[in-house]
CSV table of N, CA and C in Angstrom, one decimal:
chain,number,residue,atom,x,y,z
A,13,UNK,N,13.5,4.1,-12.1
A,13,UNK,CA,12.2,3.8,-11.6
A,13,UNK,C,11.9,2.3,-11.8
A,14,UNK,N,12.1,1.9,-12.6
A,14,UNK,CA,12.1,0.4,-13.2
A,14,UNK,C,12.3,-0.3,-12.4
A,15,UNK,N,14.0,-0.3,-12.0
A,15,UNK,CA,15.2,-1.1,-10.6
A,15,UNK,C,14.2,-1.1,-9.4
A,16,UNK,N,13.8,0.3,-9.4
A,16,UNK,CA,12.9,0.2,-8.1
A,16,UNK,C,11.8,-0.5,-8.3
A,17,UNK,N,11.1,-0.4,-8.7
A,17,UNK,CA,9.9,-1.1,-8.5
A,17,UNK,C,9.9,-2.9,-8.6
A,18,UNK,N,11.1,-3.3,-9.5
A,18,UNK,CA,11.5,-4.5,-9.5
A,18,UNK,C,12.4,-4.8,-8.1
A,19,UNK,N,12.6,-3.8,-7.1
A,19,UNK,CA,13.6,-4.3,-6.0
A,19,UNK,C,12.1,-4.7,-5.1
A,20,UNK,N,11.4,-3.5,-4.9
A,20,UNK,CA,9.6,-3.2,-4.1
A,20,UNK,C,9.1,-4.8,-4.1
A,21,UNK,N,9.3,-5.5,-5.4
A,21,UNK,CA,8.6,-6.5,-5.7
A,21,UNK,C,9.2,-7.7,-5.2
A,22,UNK,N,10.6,-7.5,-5.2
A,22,UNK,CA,11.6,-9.0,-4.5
A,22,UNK,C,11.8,-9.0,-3.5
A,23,UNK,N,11.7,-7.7,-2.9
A,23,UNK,CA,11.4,-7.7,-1.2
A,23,UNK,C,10.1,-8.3,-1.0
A,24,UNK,N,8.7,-7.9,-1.9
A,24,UNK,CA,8.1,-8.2,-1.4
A,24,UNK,C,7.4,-9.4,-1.2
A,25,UNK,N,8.6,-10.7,-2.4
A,25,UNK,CA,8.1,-11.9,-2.8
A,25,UNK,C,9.2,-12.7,-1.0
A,26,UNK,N,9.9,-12.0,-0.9
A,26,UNK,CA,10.9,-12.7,-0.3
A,26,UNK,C,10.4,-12.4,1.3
A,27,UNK,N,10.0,-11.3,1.6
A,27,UNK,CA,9.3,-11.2,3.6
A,27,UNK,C,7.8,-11.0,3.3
A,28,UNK,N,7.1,-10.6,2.6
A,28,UNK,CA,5.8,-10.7,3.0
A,28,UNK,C,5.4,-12.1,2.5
A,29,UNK,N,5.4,-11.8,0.8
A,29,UNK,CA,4.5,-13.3,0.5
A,29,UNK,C,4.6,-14.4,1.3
A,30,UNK,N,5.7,-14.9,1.9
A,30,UNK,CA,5.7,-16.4,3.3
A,30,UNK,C,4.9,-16.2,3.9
A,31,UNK,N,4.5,-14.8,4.9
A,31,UNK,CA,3.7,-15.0,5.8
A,31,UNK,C,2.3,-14.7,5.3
A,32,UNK,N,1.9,-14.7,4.3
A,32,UNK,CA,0.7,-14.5,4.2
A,32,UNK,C,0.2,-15.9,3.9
A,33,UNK,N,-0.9,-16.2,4.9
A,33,UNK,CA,-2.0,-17.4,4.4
A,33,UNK,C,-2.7,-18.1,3.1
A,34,UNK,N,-2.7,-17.1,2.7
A,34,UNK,CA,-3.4,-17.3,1.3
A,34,UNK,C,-2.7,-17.4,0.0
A,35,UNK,N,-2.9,-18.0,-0.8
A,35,UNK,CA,-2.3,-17.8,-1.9
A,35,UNK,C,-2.9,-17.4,-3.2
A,36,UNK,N,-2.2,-17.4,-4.3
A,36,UNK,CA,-2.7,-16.2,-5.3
A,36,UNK,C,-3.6,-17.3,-5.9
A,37,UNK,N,-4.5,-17.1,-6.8
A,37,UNK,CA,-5.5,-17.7,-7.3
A,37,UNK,C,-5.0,-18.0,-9.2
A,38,UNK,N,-4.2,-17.5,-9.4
A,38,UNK,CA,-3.8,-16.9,-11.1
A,38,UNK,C,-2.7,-17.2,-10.9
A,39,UNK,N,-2.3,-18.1,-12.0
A,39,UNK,CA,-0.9,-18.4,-12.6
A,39,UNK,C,-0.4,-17.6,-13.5
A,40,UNK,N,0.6,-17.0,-13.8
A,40,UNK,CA,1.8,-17.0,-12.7
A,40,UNK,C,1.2,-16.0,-11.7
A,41,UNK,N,2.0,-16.4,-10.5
A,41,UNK,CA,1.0,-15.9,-9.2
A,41,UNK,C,1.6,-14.0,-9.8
A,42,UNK,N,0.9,-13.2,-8.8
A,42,UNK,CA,0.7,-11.9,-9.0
A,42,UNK,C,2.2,-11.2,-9.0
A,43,UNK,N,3.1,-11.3,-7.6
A,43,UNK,CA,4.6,-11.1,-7.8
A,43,UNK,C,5.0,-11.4,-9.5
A,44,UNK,N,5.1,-12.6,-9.4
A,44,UNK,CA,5.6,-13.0,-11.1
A,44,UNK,C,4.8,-12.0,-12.2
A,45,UNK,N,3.8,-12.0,-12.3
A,45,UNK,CA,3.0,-11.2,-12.9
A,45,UNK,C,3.6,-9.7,-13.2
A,46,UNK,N,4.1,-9.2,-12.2
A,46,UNK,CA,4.7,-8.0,-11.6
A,46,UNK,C,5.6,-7.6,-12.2
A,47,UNK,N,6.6,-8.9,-11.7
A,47,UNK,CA,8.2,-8.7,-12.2
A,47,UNK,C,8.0,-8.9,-14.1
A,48,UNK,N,7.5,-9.3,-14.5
A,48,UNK,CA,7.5,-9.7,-15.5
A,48,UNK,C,7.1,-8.3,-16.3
A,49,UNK,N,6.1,-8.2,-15.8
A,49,UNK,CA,5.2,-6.9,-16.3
A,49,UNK,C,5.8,-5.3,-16.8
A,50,UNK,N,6.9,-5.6,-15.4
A,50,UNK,CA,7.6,-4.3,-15.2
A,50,UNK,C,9.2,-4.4,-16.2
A,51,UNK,N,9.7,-5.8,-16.3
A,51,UNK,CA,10.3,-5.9,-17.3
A,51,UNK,C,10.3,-5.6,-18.7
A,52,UNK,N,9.0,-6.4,-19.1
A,52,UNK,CA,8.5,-6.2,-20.3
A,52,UNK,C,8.4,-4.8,-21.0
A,53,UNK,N,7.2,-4.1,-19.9
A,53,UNK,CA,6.7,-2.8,-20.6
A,53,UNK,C,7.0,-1.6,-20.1
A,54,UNK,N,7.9,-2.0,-19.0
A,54,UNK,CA,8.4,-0.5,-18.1
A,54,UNK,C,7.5,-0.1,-17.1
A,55,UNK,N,8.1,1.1,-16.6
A,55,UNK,CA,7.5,1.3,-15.2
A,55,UNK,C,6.0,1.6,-15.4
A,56,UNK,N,5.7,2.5,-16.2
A,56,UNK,CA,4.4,3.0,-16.3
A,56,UNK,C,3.3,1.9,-16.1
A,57,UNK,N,3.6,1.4,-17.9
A,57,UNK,CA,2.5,0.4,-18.4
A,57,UNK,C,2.8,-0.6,-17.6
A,58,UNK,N,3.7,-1.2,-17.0
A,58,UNK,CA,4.1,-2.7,-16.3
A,58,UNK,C,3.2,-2.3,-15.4
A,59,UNK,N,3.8,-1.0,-14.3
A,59,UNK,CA,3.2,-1.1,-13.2
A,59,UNK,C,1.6,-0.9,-13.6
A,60,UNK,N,1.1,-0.4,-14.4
A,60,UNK,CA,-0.6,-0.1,-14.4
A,60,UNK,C,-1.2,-1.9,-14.5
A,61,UNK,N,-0.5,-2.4,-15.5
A,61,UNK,CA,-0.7,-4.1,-15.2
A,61,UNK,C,-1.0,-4.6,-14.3
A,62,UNK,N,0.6,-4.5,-13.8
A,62,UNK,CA,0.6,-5.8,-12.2
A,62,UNK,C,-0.7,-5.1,-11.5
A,63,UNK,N,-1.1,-3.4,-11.0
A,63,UNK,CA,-1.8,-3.0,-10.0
A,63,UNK,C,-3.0,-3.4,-10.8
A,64,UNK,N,-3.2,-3.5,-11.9
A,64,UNK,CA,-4.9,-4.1,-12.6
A,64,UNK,C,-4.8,-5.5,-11.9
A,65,UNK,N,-3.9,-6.3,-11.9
A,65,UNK,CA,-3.6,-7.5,-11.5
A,65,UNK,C,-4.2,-8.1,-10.0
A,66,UNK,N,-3.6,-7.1,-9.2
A,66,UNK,CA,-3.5,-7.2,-7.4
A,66,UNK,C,-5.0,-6.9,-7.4
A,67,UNK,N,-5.2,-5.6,-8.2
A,67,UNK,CA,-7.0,-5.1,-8.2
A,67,UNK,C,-8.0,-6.6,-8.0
A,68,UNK,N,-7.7,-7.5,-9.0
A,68,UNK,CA,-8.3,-8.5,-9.4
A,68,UNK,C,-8.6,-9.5,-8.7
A,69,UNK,N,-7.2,-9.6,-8.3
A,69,UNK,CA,-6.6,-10.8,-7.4
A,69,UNK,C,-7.3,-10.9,-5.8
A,70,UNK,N,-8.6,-11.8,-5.2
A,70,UNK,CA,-9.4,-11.5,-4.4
A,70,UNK,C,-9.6,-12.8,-4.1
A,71,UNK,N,-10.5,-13.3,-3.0
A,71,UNK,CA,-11.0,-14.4,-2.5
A,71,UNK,C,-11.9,-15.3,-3.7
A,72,UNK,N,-12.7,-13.8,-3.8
A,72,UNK,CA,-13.7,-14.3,-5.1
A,72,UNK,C,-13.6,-14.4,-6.5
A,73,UNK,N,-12.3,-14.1,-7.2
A,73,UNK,CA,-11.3,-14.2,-8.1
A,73,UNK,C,-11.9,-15.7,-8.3
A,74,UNK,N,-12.1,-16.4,-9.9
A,74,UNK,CA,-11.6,-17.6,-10.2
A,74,UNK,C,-10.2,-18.1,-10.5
A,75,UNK,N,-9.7,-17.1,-10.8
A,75,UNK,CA,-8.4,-17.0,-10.8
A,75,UNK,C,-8.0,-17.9,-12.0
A,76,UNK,N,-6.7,-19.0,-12.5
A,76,UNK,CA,-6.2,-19.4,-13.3
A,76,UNK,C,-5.4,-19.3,-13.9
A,77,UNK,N,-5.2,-19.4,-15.7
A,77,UNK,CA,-4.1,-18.9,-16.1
A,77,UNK,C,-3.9,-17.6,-17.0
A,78,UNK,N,-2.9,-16.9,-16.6
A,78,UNK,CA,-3.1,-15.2,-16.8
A,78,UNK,C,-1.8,-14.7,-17.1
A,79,UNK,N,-1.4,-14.6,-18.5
A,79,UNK,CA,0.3,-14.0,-18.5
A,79,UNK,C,-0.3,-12.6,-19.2
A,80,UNK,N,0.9,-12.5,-18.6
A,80,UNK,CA,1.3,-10.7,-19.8
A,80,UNK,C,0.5,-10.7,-20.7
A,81,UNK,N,0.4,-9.5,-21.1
A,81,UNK,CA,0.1,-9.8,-22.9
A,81,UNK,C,1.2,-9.5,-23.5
């Protein structure tokens, strides 16, 4: 589950993130955030992270700096 979700995320740094206009507001951006997350704490808790993360992550976000805990 882990492999997977860390593959989900490098596909998704590698064809979506380019085309998208916008960029993340939060250092390290959300992907990183992700991969990191999912390494750290495993699938469960990583993934409940990064998706608190993406939740967050909006136009109206101040955004900044924001690692793991």
């Amino acid at each position: 589950m882990k492999k997977a979700l860390i593959f989900i995320i490098k596909l998704y740094r590698k064809y979506i993130s380019p085309m998208k206009r916008t960029k993340c507001p939060y250092y390290p951006t959300c992907s990183c955030y992700g991969l990191e997350a999912v390494s750290k704490y495993g699938p469960w808790k990583g993934g409940l992270l990064a998706a608190w993360r993406v939740i967050r992550c909006n136009p109206f976000s101040k955004g900044g700096y924001d690692p793991v805990p």
